[in-house]
Amino acid sequence: MEVNAARALARARTCFVGIGLPSTAANLARRTVNPRLVLIYESGTIGSKPTRLPLSIGDGELADTADAVVPVPEVFNYWLQGGRIDVGFLGAAQVDRFANVNTTVVDRGPGKPEGRLPGAGGAPEIAANCGEVLLVLRHSTRGFVRRLDFVTTLGHGYGPHDRTRLGMPGRGPVAVITDLGILRPDPATSELTLTELHPGVTVAQVRAATGWEPVSYTH
């Protein structure tokens, strides 16, 4: 999963990096397939070159190794909304078939309080404004759901024209990379389609771990 996620950054110049799995993949990419990749974190660090994986966007390692540290409003107003970031790399708790993302709250079932998650952070702005977006998460029916418990971040809405209608300049999610394979939006419908399997994984495994049908294998 992480290796394929790193490879997806081989041609990017700038990447807005989320903490967790996206940060691992982005740093792996910078050390292997794309040494010139400029990592940008939400805390205002530009060109960070951490010697270890950061624990959060506020980890001092990011500032200590950065080319520049700027105010957070500048990161969003000048860099992100200005169209200067090629790829946004995000994690998710839930993803639906149109690559919409939930990182806010999940329904834990009858009689149980709802499960609170970290929340939106900068993800909605990242997904709206980056040239394209990559998502990475482990593949299970808990994560790949028919209907999100909460829409935190818009991927492709509910069809191929929703992003344009809402005035979002970026392409949105172009790939969802999991520990089973890679899903990409269908050009005609914007629905996620299975395009690649990792070695040793079957289509049946992916279908069993996905909360909607069908999942097509087009590779």
Tab-separated table of C-alpha atoms in Angstrom:
chain	number	residue	atom	x	y	z
A	1	MET	CA	0.000	0.000	0.000
A	2	GLU	CA	2.651	2.517	1.029
A	3	VAL	CA	4.944	1.604	-1.858
A	4	ASN	CA	2.191	2.096	-4.418
A	5	ALA	CA	1.172	5.333	-2.743
A	6	ALA	CA	4.759	6.590	-2.956
A	7	ARG	CA	4.966	5.651	-6.631
A	8	ALA	CA	1.856	7.712	-7.311
A	9	LEU	CA	3.909	10.796	-6.377
A	10	ALA	CA	6.717	10.098	-8.844
A	11	ARG	CA	5.896	13.075	-11.097
A	12	ALA	CA	4.528	15.548	-8.574
A	13	ARG	CA	6.367	18.776	-7.757
A	14	THR	CA	4.465	19.792	-4.646
A	15	CYS	CA	2.406	17.697	-2.245
A	16	PHE	CA	0.123	18.806	0.589
A	17	VAL	CA	0.652	16.004	3.083
A	18	GLY	CA	-1.749	14.606	5.656
A	19	ILE	CA	-0.446	12.966	8.822
A	20	GLY	CA	-0.387	9.178	9.163
A	21	LEU	CA	-0.323	6.910	6.112
A	22	PRO	CA	-0.091	9.846	3.633
A	23	SER	CA	2.962	11.226	5.436
A	24	THR	CA	4.674	7.833	5.384
A	25	ALA	CA	4.071	7.476	1.641
A	26	ALA	CA	5.114	11.062	0.818
A	27	ASN	CA	8.360	10.764	2.742
A	28	LEU	CA	9.063	7.399	1.108
A	29	ALA	CA	8.508	9.023	-2.297
A	30	ARG	CA	10.969	11.808	-1.493
A	31	ARG	CA	13.612	9.253	-0.500
A	32	THR	CA	13.079	7.024	-3.541
A	33	VAL	CA	11.144	7.884	-6.715
A	34	ASN	CA	11.016	11.681	-6.365
A	35	PRO	CA	13.880	13.277	-4.381
A	36	ARG	CA	12.830	16.786	-5.457
A	37	LEU	CA	9.286	16.464	-4.130
A	38	VAL	CA	8.362	19.502	-2.002
A	39	LEU	CA	6.391	18.410	1.061
A	40	ILE	CA	3.954	20.986	2.450
A	41	TYR	CA	2.210	20.470	5.770
A	42	GLU	CA	-0.843	22.266	7.102
A	43	SER	CA	1.139	23.865	9.931
A	44	GLY	CA	2.947	26.103	7.433
A	45	THR	CA	6.111	24.133	6.735
A	46	ILE	CA	7.244	24.139	3.111
A	47	GLY	CA	9.908	21.779	1.830
A	48	SER	CA	10.154	19.716	5.010
A	49	LYS	CA	12.720	16.896	4.963
A	50	PRO	CA	12.082	15.047	8.228
A	51	THR	CA	14.636	12.478	9.356
A	52	ARG	CA	11.842	10.512	11.038
A	53	LEU	CA	8.113	10.336	10.497
A	54	PRO	CA	6.383	13.322	12.134
A	55	LEU	CA	3.915	12.615	14.914
A	56	SER	CA	1.599	15.483	13.934
A	57	ILE	CA	1.523	18.604	11.782
A	58	GLY	CA	2.925	20.441	14.815
A	59	ASP	CA	5.981	18.186	15.143
A	60	GLY	CA	9.082	20.370	15.470
A	61	GLU	CA	10.939	18.093	13.066
A	62	LEU	CA	8.886	19.542	10.212
A	63	ALA	CA	9.871	23.125	11.026
A	64	ASP	CA	13.499	22.253	11.763
A	65	THR	CA	13.980	20.635	8.347
A	66	ALA	CA	11.813	22.964	6.229
A	67	ASP	CA	12.963	25.354	3.516
A	68	ALA	CA	10.493	27.886	4.908
A	69	VAL	CA	7.876	28.215	7.632
A	70	VAL	CA	4.972	30.516	6.828
A	71	PRO	CA	1.719	31.407	8.608
A	72	VAL	CA	-1.107	28.932	8.156
A	73	PRO	CA	-3.316	31.501	6.335
A	74	GLU	CA	-0.533	31.905	3.757
A	75	VAL	CA	-0.409	28.159	3.165
A	76	PHE	CA	-4.121	28.113	2.399
A	77	ASN	CA	-4.583	31.484	0.692
A	78	TYR	CA	-1.404	31.698	-1.392
A	79	TRP	CA	-0.284	28.118	-1.895
A	80	LEU	CA	-3.458	26.049	-1.794
A	81	GLN	CA	-6.164	28.365	-3.087
A	82	GLY	CA	-3.635	29.892	-5.485
A	83	GLY	CA	-3.370	26.597	-7.352
A	84	ARG	CA	0.306	26.054	-6.485
A	85	ILE	CA	0.027	22.516	-5.100
A	86	ASP	CA	-0.037	19.574	-7.485
A	87	VAL	CA	-1.199	16.768	-5.203
A	88	GLY	CA	-3.110	16.576	-1.955
A	89	PHE	CA	-2.532	13.347	-0.049
A	90	LEU	CA	-5.199	12.430	2.517
A	91	GLY	CA	-6.276	9.602	4.774
A	92	ALA	CA	-9.861	8.729	5.617
A	93	ALA	CA	-11.999	6.828	8.089
A	94	GLN	CA	-14.757	6.207	5.537
A	95	VAL	CA	-14.956	6.526	1.761
A	96	ASP	CA	-18.030	6.055	-0.421
A	97	ARG	CA	-18.262	5.043	-4.081
A	98	PHE	CA	-17.748	8.632	-5.258
A	99	ALA	CA	-14.610	9.085	-3.111
A	100	ASN	CA	-16.319	11.394	-0.645
A	101	VAL	CA	-14.599	11.226	2.743
A	102	ASN	CA	-15.642	11.067	6.384
A	103	THR	CA	-13.130	11.939	9.107
A	104	THR	CA	-15.596	13.485	11.562
A	105	VAL	CA	-17.928	10.984	13.226
A	106	VAL	CA	-19.042	7.356	12.832
A	107	ASP	CA	-22.174	5.540	13.931
A	108	ARG	CA	-21.134	2.825	16.396
A	109	GLY	CA	-24.502	1.095	16.435
A	110	PRO	CA	-27.680	1.031	18.545
A	111	GLY	CA	-27.248	2.062	22.157
A	112	LYS	CA	-23.674	3.278	21.657
A	113	PRO	CA	-22.466	6.879	21.522
A	114	GLU	CA	-21.230	8.009	18.133
A	115	GLY	CA	-17.507	7.677	17.583
A	116	ARG	CA	-15.715	10.997	17.301
A	117	LEU	CA	-12.814	11.284	14.848
A	118	PRO	CA	-10.161	14.003	14.368
A	119	GLY	CA	-12.420	16.070	12.110
A	120	ALA	CA	-11.922	18.009	8.898
A	121	GLY	CA	-8.734	19.971	9.457
A	122	GLY	CA	-7.688	21.312	6.074
A	123	ALA	CA	-8.970	18.316	4.107
A	124	PRO	CA	-12.016	20.019	2.508
A	125	GLU	CA	-9.830	22.850	1.170
A	126	ILE	CA	-7.142	20.409	0.051
A	127	ALA	CA	-9.638	18.265	-1.854
A	128	ALA	CA	-11.215	21.320	-3.435
A	129	ASN	CA	-8.072	23.130	-4.580
A	130	CYS	CA	-5.154	20.768	-5.188
A	131	GLY	CA	-4.536	19.752	-8.773
A	132	GLU	CA	-5.486	16.211	-7.816
A	133	VAL	CA	-6.001	14.174	-4.672
A	134	LEU	CA	-4.766	10.773	-3.543
A	135	LEU	CA	-6.484	8.853	-0.739
A	136	VAL	CA	-4.942	6.031	1.250
A	137	LEU	CA	-6.669	3.725	3.752
A	138	ARG	CA	-6.971	0.072	4.635
A	139	HIS	CA	-9.651	-1.837	2.761
A	140	SER	CA	-12.607	-3.084	4.813
A	141	THR	CA	-16.371	-2.737	4.926
A	142	ARG	CA	-15.914	-0.347	7.870
A	143	GLY	CA	-13.964	2.033	5.659
A	144	PHE	CA	-15.576	1.491	2.245
A	145	VAL	CA	-19.237	2.187	2.913
A	146	ARG	CA	-22.371	2.583	0.818
A	147	ARG	CA	-23.299	5.764	2.663
A	148	LEU	CA	-21.047	7.964	4.792
A	149	ASP	CA	-22.087	8.637	8.367
A	150	PHE	CA	-20.918	12.223	7.813
A	151	VAL	CA	-19.589	13.986	4.699
A	152	THR	CA	-16.430	15.772	5.813
A	153	THR	CA	-14.709	16.225	2.479
A	154	LEU	CA	-16.252	16.209	-0.983
A	155	GLY	CA	-14.616	13.905	-3.502
A	156	HIS	CA	-16.793	13.703	-6.592
A	157	GLY	CA	-20.107	14.468	-4.889
A	158	TYR	CA	-22.703	12.203	-6.442
A	159	GLY	CA	-21.813	12.396	-10.094
A	160	PRO	CA	-19.335	13.578	-12.727
A	161	HIS	CA	-20.425	17.229	-12.776
A	162	ASP	CA	-20.787	18.003	-9.075
A	163	ARG	CA	-17.293	19.468	-8.634
A	164	THR	CA	-17.746	21.804	-11.602
A	165	ARG	CA	-21.168	22.864	-10.377
A	166	LEU	CA	-19.704	23.733	-6.976
A	167	GLY	CA	-16.807	25.690	-8.478
A	168	MET	CA	-14.023	23.392	-7.281
A	169	PRO	CA	-10.906	23.967	-9.411
A	170	GLY	CA	-9.044	20.709	-8.704
A	171	ARG	CA	-9.673	17.321	-10.305
A	172	GLY	CA	-10.526	15.759	-6.961
A	173	PRO	CA	-9.575	12.190	-5.997
A	174	VAL	CA	-7.804	10.386	-8.836
A	175	ALA	CA	-6.918	7.230	-6.878
A	176	VAL	CA	-7.790	5.439	-3.647
A	177	ILE	CA	-4.859	3.248	-2.644
A	178	THR	CA	-5.538	0.420	-0.191
A	179	ASP	CA	-3.802	-2.666	1.130
A	180	LEU	CA	-5.679	-4.737	-1.489
A	181	GLY	CA	-5.383	-2.639	-4.624
A	182	ILE	CA	-6.061	0.701	-6.278
A	183	LEU	CA	-9.445	2.166	-7.192
A	184	ARG	CA	-9.900	5.066	-9.600
A	185	PRO	CA	-13.002	7.060	-10.587
A	186	ASP	CA	-14.683	5.964	-13.779
A	187	PRO	CA	-14.382	8.798	-16.352
A	188	ALA	CA	-18.075	8.601	-17.230
A	189	THR	CA	-19.706	8.151	-13.823
A	190	SER	CA	-17.014	9.231	-11.288
A	191	GLU	CA	-17.704	5.998	-9.347
A	192	LEU	CA	-14.673	4.222	-7.939
A	193	THR	CA	-13.565	1.288	-10.056
A	194	LEU	CA	-10.995	-1.334	-9.150
A	195	THR	CA	-8.117	-0.935	-11.611
A	196	GLU	CA	-5.203	-2.712	-9.926
A	197	LEU	CA	-4.750	-5.579	-7.497
A	198	HIS	CA	-1.731	-6.006	-5.248
A	199	PRO	CA	0.125	-9.325	-5.673
A	200	GLY	CA	-1.725	-12.264	-4.155
A	201	VAL	CA	-5.054	-10.416	-3.849
A	202	THR	CA	-8.212	-11.533	-5.674
A	203	VAL	CA	-11.185	-9.580	-6.961
A	204	ALA	CA	-13.387	-11.572	-4.590
A	205	GLN	CA	-11.380	-10.300	-1.616
A	206	VAL	CA	-11.875	-6.708	-2.693
A	207	ARG	CA	-15.588	-7.186	-3.246
A	208	ALA	CA	-15.962	-8.793	0.173
A	209	ALA	CA	-14.219	-5.808	1.784
A	210	THR	CA	-16.295	-3.172	-0.019
A	211	GLY	CA	-19.674	-1.930	1.134
A	212	TRP	CA	-21.221	-1.454	-2.290
A	213	GLU	CA	-21.695	-3.424	-5.526
A	214	PRO	CA	-20.415	-3.828	-8.112
A	215	VAL	CA	-16.680	-3.320	-7.919
A	216	SER	CA	-15.355	-3.826	-11.452
A	217	TYR	CA	-11.871	-4.995	-12.275
A	218	THR	CA	-10.738	-3.175	-15.420
A	219	HIS	CA	-6.978	-3.851	-15.455
